[in-house]
PDB file of C-alpha atoms and ligand atoms in Angstrom:
ATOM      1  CA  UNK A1303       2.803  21.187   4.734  1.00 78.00           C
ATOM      2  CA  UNK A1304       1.379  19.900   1.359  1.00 88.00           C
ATOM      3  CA  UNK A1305       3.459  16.912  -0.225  1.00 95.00           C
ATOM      4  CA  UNK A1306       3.719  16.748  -4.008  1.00 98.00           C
ATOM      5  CA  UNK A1307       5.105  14.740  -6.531  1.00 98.00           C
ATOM      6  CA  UNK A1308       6.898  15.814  -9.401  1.00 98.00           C
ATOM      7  CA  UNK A1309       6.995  13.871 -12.394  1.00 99.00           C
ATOM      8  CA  UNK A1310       9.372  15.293 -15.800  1.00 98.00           C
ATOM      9  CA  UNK A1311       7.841  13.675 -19.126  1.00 98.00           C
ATOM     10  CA  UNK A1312       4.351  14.206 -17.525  1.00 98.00           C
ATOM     11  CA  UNK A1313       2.937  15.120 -21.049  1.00 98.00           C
ATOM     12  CA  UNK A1314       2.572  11.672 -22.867  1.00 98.00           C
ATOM     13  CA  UNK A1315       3.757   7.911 -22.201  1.00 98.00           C
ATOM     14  CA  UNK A1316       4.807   6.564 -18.367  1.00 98.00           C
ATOM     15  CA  UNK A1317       5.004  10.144 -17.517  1.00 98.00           C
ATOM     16  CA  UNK A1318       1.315  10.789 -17.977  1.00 98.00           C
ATOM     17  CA  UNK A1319       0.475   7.488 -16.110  1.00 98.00           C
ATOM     18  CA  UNK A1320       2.750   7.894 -13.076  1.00 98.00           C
ATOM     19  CA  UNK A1321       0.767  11.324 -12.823  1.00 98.00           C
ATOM     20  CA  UNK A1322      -2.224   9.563 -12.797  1.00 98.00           C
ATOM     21  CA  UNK A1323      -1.231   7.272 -10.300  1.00 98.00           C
ATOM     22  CA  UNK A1324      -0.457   9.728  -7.987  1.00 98.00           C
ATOM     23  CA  UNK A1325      -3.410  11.460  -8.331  1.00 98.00           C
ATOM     24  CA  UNK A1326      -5.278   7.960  -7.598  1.00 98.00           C
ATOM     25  CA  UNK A1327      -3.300   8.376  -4.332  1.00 97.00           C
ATOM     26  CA  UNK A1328      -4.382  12.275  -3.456  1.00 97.00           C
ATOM     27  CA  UNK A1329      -0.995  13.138  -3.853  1.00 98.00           C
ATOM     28  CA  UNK A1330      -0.535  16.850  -4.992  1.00 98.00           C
ATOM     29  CA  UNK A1331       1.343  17.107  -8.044  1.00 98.00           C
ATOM     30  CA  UNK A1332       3.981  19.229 -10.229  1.00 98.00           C
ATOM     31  CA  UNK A1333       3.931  18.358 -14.027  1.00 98.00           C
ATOM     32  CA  UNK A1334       6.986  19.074 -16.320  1.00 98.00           C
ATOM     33  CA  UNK A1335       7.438  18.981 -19.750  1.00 98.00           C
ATOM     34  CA  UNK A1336       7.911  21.481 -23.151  1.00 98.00           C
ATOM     35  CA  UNK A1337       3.962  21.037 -24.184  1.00 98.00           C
ATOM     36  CA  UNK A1338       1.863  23.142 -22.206  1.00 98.00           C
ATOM     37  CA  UNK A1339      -1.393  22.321 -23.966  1.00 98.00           C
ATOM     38  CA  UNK A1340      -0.876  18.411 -22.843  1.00 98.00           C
ATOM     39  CA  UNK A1341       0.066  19.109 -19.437  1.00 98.00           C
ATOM     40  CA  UNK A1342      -3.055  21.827 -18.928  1.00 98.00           C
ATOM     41  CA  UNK A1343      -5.138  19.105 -20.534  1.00 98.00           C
ATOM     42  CA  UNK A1344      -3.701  16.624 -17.828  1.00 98.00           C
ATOM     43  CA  UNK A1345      -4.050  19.018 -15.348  1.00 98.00           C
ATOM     44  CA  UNK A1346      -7.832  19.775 -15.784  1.00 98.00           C
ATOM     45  CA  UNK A1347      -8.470  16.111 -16.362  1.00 98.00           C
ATOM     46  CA  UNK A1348      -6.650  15.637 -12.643  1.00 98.00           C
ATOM     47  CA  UNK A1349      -8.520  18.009 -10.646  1.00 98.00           C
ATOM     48  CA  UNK A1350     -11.305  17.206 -12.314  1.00 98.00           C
ATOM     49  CA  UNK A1351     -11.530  13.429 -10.764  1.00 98.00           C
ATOM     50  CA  UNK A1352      -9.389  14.069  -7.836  1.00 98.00           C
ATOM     51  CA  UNK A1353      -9.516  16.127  -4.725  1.00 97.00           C
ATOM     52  CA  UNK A1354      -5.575  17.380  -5.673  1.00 98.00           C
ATOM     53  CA  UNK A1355      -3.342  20.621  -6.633  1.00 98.00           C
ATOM     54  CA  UNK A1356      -1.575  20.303  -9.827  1.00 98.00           C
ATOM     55  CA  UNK A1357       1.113  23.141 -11.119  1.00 98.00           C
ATOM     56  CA  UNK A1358       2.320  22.746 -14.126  1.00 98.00           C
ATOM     57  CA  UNK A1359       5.308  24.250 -15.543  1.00 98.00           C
ATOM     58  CA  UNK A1360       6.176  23.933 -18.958  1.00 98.00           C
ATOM     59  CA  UNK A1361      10.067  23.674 -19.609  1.00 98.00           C
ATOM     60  CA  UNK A1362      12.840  22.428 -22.253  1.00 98.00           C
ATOM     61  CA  UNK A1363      14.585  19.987 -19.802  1.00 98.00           C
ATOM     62  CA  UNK A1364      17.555  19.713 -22.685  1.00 98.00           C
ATOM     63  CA  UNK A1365      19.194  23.132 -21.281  1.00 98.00           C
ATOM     64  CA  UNK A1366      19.980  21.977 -18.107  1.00 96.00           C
ATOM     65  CA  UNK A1367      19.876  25.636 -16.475  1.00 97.00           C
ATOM     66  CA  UNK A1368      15.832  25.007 -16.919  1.00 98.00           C
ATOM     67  CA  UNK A1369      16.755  22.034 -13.849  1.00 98.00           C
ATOM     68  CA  UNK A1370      17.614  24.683 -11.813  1.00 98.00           C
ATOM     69  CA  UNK A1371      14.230  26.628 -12.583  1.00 98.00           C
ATOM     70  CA  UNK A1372      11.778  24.215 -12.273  1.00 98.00           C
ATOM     71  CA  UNK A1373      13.306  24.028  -9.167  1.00 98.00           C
ATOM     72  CA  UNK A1374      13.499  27.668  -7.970  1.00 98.00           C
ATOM     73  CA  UNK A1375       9.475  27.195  -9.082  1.00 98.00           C
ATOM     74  CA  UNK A1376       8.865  24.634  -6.670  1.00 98.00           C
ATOM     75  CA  UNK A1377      10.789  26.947  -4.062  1.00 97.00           C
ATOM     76  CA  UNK A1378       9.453  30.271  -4.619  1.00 97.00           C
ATOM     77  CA  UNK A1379       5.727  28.467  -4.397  1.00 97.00           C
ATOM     78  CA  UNK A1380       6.859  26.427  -1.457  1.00 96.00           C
ATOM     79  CA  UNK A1381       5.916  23.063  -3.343  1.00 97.00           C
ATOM     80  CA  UNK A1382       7.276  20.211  -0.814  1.00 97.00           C
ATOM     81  CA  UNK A1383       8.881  17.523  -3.263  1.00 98.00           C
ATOM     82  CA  UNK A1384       8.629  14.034  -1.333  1.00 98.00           C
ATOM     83  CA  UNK A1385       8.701  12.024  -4.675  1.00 98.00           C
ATOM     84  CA  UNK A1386      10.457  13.141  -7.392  1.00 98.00           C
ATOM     85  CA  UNK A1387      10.038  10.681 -10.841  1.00 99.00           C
ATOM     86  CA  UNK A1388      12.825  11.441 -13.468  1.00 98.00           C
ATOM     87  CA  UNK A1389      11.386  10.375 -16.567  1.00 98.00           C
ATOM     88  CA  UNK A1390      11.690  12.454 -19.484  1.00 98.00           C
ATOM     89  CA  UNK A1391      13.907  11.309 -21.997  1.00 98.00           C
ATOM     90  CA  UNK A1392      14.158  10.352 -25.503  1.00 98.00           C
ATOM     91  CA  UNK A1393      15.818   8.418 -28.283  1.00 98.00           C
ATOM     92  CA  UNK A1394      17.367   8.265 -31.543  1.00 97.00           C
ATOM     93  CA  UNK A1395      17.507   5.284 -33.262  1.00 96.00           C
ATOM     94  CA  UNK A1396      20.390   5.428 -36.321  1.00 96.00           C
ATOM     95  CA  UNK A1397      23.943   5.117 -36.890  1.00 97.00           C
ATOM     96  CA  UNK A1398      26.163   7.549 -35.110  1.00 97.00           C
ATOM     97  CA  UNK A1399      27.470   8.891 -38.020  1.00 98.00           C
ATOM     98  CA  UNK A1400      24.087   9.693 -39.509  1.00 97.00           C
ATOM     99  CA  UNK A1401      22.349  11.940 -36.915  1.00 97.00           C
ATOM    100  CA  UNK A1402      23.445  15.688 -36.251  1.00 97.00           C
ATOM    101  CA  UNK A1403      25.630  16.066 -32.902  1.00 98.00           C
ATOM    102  CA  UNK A1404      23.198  18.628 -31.576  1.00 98.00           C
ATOM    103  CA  UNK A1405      20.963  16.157 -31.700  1.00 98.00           C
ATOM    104  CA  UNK A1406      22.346  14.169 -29.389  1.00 98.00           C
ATOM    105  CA  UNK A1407      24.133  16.505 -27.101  1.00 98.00           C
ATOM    106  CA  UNK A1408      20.307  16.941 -26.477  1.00 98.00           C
ATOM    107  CA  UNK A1409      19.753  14.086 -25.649  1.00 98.00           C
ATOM    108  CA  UNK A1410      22.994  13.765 -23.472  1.00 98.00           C
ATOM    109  CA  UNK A1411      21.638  17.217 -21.773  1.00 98.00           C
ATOM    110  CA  UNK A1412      17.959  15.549 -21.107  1.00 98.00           C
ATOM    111  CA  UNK A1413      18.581  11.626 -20.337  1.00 98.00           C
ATOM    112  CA  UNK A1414      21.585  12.409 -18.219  1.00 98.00           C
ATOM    113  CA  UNK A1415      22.580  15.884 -17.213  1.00 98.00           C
ATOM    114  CA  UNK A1416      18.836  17.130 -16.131  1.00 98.00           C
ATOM    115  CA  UNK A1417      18.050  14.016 -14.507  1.00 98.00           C
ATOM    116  CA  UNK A1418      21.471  14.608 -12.170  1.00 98.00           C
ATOM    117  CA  UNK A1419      20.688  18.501 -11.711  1.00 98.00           C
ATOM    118  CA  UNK A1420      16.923  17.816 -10.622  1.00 98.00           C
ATOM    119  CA  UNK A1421      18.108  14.624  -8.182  1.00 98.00           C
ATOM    120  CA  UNK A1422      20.891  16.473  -6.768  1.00 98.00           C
ATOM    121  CA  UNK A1423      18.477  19.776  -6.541  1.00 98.00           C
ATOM    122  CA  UNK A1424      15.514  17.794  -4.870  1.00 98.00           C
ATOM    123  CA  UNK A1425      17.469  14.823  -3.230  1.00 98.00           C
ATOM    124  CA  UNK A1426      19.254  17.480  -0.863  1.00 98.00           C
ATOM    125  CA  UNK A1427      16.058  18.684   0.702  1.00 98.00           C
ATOM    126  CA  UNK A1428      14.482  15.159   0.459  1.00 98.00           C
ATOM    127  CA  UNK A1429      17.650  14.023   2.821  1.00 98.00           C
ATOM    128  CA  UNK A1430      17.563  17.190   5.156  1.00 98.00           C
ATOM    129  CA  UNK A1431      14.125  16.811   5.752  1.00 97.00           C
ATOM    130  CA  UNK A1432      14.962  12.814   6.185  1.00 98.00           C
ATOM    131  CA  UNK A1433      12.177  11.320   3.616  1.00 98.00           C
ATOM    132  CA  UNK A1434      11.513  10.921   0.130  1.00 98.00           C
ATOM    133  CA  UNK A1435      11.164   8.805  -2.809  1.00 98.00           C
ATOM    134  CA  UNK A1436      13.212   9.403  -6.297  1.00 98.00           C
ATOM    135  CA  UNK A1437      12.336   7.319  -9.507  1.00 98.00           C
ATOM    136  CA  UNK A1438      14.706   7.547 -12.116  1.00 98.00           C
ATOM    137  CA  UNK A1439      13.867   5.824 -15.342  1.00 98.00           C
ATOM    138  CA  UNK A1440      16.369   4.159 -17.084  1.00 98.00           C
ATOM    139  CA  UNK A1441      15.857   1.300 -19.764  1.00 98.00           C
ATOM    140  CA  UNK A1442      16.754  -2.220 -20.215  1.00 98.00           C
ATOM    141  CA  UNK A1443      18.862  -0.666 -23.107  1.00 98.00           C
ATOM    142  CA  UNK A1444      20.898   0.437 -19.928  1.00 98.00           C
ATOM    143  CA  UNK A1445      22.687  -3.387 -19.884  1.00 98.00           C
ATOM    144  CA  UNK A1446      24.361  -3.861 -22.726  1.00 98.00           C
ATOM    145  CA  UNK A1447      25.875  -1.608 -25.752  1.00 98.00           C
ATOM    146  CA  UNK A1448      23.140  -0.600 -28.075  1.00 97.00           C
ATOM    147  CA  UNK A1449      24.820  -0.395 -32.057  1.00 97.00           C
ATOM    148  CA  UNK A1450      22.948   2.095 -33.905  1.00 96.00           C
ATOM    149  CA  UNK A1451      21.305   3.334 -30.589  1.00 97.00           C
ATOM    150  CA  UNK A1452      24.698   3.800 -29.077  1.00 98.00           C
ATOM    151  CA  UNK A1453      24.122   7.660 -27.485  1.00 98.00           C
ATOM    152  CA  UNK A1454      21.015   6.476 -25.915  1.00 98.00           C
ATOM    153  CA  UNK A1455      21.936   3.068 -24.911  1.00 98.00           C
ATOM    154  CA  UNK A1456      24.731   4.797 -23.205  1.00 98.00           C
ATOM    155  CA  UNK A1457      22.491   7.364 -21.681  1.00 98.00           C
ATOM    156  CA  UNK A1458      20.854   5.024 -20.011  1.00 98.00           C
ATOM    157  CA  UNK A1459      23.721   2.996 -18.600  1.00 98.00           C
ATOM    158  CA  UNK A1460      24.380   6.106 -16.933  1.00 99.00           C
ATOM    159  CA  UNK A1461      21.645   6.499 -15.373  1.00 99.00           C
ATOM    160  CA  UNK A1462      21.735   2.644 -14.174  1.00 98.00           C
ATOM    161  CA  UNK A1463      24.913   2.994 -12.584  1.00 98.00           C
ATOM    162  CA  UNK A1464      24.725   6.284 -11.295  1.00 98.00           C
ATOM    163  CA  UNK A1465      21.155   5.507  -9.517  1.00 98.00           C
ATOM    164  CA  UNK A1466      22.470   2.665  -7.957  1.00 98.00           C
ATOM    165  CA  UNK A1467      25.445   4.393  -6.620  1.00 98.00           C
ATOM    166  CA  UNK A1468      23.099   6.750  -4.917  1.00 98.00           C
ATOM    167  CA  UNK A1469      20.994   4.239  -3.739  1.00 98.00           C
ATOM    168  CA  UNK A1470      23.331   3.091  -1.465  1.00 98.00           C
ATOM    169  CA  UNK A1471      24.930   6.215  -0.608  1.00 98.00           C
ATOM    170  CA  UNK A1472      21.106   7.337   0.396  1.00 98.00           C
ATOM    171  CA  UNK A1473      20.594   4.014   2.877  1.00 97.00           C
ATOM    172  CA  UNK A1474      19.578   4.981   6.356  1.00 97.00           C
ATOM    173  CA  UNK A1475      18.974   8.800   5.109  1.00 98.00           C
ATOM    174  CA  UNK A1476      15.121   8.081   4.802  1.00 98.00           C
ATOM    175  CA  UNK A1477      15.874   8.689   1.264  1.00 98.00           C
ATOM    176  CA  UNK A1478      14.929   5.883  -1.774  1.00 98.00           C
ATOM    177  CA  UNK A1479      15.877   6.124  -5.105  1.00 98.00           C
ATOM    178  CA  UNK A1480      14.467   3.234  -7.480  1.00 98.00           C
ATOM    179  CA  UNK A1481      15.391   2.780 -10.902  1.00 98.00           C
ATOM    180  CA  UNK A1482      12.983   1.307 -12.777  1.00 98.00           C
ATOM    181  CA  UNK A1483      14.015  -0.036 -16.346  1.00 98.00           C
ATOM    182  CA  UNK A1484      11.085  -0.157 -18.946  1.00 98.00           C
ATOM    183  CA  UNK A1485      11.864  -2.608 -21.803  1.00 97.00           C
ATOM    184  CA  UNK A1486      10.178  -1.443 -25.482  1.00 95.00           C
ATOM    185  CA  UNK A1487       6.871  -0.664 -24.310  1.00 96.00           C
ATOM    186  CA  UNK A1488       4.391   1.503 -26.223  1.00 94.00           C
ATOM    187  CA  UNK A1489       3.757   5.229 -26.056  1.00 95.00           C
ATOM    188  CA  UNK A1490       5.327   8.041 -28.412  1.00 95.00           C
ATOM    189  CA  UNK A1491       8.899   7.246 -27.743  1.00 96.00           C
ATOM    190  CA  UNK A1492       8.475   4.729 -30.627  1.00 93.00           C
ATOM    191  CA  UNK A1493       7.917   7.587 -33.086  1.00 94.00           C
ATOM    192  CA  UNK A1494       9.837   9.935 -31.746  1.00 96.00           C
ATOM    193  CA  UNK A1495      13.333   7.579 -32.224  1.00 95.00           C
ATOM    194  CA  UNK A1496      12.458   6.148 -34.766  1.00 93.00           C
ATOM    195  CA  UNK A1497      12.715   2.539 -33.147  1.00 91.00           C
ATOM    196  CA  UNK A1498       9.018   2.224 -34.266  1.00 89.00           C
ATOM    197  CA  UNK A1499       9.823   0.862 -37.262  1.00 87.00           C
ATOM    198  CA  UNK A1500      12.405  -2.407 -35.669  1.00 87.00           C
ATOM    199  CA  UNK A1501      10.399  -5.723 -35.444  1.00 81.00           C
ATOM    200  CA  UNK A1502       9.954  -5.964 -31.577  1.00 77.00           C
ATOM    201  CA  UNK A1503       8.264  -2.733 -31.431  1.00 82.00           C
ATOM    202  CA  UNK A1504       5.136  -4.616 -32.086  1.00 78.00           C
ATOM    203  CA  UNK A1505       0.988  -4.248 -31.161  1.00 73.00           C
ATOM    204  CA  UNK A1506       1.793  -6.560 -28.304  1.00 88.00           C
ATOM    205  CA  UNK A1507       4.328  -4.651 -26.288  1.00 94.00           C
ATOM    206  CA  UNK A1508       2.907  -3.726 -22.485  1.00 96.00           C
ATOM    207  CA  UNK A1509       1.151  -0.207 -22.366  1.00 96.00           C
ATOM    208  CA  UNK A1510       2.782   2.643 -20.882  1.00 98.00           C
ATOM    209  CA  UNK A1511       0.043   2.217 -17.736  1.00 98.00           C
ATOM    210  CA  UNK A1512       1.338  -1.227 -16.876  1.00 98.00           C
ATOM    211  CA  UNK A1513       5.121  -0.296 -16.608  1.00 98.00           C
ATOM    212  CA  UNK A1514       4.019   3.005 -14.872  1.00 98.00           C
ATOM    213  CA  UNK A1515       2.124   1.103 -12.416  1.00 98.00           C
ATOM    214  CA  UNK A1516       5.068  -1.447 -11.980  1.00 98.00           C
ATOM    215  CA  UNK A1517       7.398   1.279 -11.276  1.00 98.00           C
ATOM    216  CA  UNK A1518       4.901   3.063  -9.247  1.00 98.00           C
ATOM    217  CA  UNK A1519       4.783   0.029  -6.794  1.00 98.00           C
ATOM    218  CA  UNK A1520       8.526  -0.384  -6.854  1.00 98.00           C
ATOM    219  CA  UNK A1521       9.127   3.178  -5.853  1.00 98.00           C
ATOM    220  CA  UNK A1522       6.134   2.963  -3.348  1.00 98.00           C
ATOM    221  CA  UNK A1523       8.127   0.068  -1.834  1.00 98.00           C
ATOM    222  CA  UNK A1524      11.530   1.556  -2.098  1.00 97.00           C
ATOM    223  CA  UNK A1525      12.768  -1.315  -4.436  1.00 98.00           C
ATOM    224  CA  UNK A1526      16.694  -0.666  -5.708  1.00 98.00           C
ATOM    225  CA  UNK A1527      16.027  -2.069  -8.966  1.00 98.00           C
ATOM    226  CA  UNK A1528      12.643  -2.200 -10.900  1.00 98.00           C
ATOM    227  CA  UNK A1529      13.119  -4.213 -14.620  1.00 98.00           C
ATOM    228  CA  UNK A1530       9.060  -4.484 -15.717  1.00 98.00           C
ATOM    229  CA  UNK A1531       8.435  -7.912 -17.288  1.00 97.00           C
ATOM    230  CA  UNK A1532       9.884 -11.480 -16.750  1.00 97.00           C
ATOM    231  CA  UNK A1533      11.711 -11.515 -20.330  1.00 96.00           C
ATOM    232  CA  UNK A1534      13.258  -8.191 -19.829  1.00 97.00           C
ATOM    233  CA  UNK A1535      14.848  -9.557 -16.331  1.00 98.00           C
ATOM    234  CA  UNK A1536      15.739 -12.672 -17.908  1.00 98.00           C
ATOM    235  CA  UNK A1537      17.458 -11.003 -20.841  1.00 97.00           C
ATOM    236  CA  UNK A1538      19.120  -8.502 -18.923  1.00 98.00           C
ATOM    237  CA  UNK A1539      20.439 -10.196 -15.719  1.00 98.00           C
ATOM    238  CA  UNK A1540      21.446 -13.861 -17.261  1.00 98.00           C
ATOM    239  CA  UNK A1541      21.674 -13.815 -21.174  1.00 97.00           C
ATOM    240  CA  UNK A1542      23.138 -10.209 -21.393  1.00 98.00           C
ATOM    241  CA  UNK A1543      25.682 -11.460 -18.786  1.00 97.00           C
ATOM    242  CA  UNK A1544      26.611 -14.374 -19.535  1.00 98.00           C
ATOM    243  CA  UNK A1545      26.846 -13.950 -23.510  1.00 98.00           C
ATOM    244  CA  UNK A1546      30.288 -12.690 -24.919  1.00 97.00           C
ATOM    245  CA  UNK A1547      30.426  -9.331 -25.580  1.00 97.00           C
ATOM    246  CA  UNK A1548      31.537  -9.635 -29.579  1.00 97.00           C
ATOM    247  CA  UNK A1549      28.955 -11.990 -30.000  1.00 97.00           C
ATOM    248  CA  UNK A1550      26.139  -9.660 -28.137  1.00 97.00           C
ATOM    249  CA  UNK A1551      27.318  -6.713 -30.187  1.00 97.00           C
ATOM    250  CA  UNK A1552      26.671  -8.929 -33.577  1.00 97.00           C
ATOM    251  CA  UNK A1553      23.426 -10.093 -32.733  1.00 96.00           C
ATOM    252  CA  UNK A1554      22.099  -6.592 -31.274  1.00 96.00           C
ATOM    253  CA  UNK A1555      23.992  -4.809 -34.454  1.00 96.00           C
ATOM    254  CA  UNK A1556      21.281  -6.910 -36.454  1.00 93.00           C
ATOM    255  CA  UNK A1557      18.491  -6.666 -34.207  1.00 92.00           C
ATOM    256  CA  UNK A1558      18.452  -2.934 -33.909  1.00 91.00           C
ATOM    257  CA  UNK A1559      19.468  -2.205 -37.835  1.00 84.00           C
TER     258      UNK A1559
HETATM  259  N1  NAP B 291       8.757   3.502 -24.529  1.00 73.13           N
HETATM  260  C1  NAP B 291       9.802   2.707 -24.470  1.00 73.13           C
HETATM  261  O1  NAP B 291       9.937   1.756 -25.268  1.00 73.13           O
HETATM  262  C2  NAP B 291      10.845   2.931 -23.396  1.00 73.13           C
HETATM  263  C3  NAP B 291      11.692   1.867 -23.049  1.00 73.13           C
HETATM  264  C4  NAP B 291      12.642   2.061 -22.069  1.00 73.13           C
HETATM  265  C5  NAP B 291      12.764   3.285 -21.446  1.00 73.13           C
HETATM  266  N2  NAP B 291      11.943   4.316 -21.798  1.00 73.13           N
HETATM  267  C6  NAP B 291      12.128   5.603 -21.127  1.00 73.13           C
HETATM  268  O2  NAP B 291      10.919   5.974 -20.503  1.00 73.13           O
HETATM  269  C7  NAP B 291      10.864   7.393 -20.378  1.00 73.13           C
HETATM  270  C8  NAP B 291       9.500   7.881 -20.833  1.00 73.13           C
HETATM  271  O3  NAP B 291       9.339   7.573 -22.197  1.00 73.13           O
HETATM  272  P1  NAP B 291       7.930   7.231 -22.842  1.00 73.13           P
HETATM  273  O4  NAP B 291       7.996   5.850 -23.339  1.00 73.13           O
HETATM  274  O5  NAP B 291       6.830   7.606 -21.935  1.00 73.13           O
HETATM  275  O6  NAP B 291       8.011   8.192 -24.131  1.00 73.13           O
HETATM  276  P2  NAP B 291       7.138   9.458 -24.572  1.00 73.13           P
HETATM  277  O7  NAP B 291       5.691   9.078 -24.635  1.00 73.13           O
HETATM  278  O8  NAP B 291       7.803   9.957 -25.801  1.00 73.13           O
HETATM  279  O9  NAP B 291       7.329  10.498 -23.369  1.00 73.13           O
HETATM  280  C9  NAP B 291       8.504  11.256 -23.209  1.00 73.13           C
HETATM  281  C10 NAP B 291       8.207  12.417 -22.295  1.00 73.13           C
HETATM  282  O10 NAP B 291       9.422  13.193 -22.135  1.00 73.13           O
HETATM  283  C11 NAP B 291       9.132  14.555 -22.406  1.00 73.13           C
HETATM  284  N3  NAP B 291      10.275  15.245 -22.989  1.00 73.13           N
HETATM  285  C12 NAP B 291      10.917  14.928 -24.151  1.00 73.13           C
HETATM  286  N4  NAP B 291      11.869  15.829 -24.410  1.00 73.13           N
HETATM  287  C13 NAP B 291      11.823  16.749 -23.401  1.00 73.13           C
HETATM  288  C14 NAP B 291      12.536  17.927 -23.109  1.00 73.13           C
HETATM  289  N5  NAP B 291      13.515  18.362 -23.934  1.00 73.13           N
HETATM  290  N6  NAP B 291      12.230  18.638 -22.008  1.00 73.13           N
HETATM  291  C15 NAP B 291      11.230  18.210 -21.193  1.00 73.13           C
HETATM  292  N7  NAP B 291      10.523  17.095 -21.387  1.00 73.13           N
HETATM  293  C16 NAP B 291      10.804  16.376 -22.496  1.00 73.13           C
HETATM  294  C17 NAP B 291       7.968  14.527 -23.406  1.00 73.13           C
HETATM  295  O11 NAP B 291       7.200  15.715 -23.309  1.00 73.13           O
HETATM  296  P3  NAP B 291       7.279  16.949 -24.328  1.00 73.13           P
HETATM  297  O12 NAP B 291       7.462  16.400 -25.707  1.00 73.13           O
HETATM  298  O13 NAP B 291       5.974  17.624 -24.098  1.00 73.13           O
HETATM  299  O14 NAP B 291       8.438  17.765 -23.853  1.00 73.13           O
HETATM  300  C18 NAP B 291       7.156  13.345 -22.867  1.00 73.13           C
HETATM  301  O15 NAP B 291       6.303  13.779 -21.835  1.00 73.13           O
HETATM  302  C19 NAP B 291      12.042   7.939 -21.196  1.00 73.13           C
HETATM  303  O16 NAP B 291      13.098   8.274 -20.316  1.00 73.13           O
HETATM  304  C20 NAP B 291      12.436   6.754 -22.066  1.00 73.13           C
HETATM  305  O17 NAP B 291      13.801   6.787 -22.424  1.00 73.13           O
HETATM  306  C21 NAP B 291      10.977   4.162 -22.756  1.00 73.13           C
END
């Protein structure tokens, strides 16, 4: 049976590169996202260069009963998942009280509730079958409290702690999941939050090809934990830690105005 990988956010950013990366490999692939026109373009581009299949299928991840088709897709069309990379998501960066609820419910619906539907939906054949890799991208926002980011930041912790709870429920299954925590790194999420404008969203941030790769690897290897860049680990695994928590809220309350 063919093997593919499916990879949500395929249209732009890490998305696009852990496609690519894939492809590098021969693996078959299943691209997911709302623009079609990118994710033809991608497609095209892939079979172009490598000897692959690519499907895409062109979806609004932020209902969550559009989890359930992308899967029935893959069913009806009997496209094998053995890596599945959750990484469409987005961002809003402003006070709470300034952005519309719907707004973030979206967000909620895409960064959390999607990414839970399509792991439980894929994991469960990935363990019956007794192999497979998951990625699920989370952030290094995922460590601490994020003022004026707080939906997202909290979006993201979810996904932290509920990837790591499944990584160890999924030992000896055959079954890895890797989370892999990007820290500001440049692609369209930038623009699309709004964060573009803060001062560490600068020209020297890594590209979304090096953290794609990193995670890539990590998943590859079946890594529990993949935070790209030495300062990110640093930051998020000592200072975050070991800084006190009113203190951390004031200086990221600044930092993130
Ligand atoms: N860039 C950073 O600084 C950074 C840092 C930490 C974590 N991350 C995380 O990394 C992941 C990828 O972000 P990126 O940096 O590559 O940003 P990006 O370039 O904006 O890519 C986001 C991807 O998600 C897709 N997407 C957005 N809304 C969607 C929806 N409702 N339904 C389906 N797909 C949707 C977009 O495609 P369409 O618009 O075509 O739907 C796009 O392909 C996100 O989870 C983000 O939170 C990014």
């Amino acid at each position: 049976m063919l093997e593919y990988a499916l990879v949500t956010g395929a249209s732009s950013g890490i998305g696009l590169e852990f496609a690519r990366l894939f492809a590098g490999k021969g693996v078959n692939l299943i691209l997911v996202a709302r623009r079609e026109e990118a994710l033809v373009k991608l497609s095209e581009e892939l079979t172009r260069e490598f000897d692959i299949r690519v499907s895409i299928y062109s979806t609004d991840l932020s209902d969550v009963s559009n989890s359930n088709a992308v899967y029935q897709f893959c069913a009806n069309n009997g496209l094998n998942v053995k890596y599945l990379v959750n990484n469409a998501g987005f961002g809003l960066a402003a006070p709470f009280f300034s952005i519309p609820l719907t707004n973030e419910v979206q967000m909620i619906n895409l960064n959390v509730s999607s990414l839970v539907a399509l792991t439980k939906l894929f994991g469960k054949d990935m363990v019956d079958r007794g192999e497979g890799k998951i990625l699920n991208v989370a952030s290094t926002a995922a460590f601490q409290p994020g003022p004026n980011w707080a939906v997202y930041f909290a979006t993201k912790a979810f996904v932290l702690s509920f990837s790591q709870a499944l990584w160890a429920e999924l030992r000896g299954t055959g079954v890895t999941l890797t989370t892999l925590c990007p820290g500001p790194t440049s692609s369209e999420f930038g623009a699309v939050s709004g964060g573009d404008k803060l001062a560490f969203f600068d020209s020297r941030l890594p590209n979304a090809k090096q953290v794609a790769l990193f995670g890539f690897k990590s998943m590859m290897r079946g890594k529990r934990l993949a935070i790209h860049g030495f300062k990110n680990k640093f930051t998020s695994l000592v200072l975050v830690p070991i800084t006190p928590r009113e203190l951390l809220l004031r200086v990221l309350l600044w930092m993130l105005k």
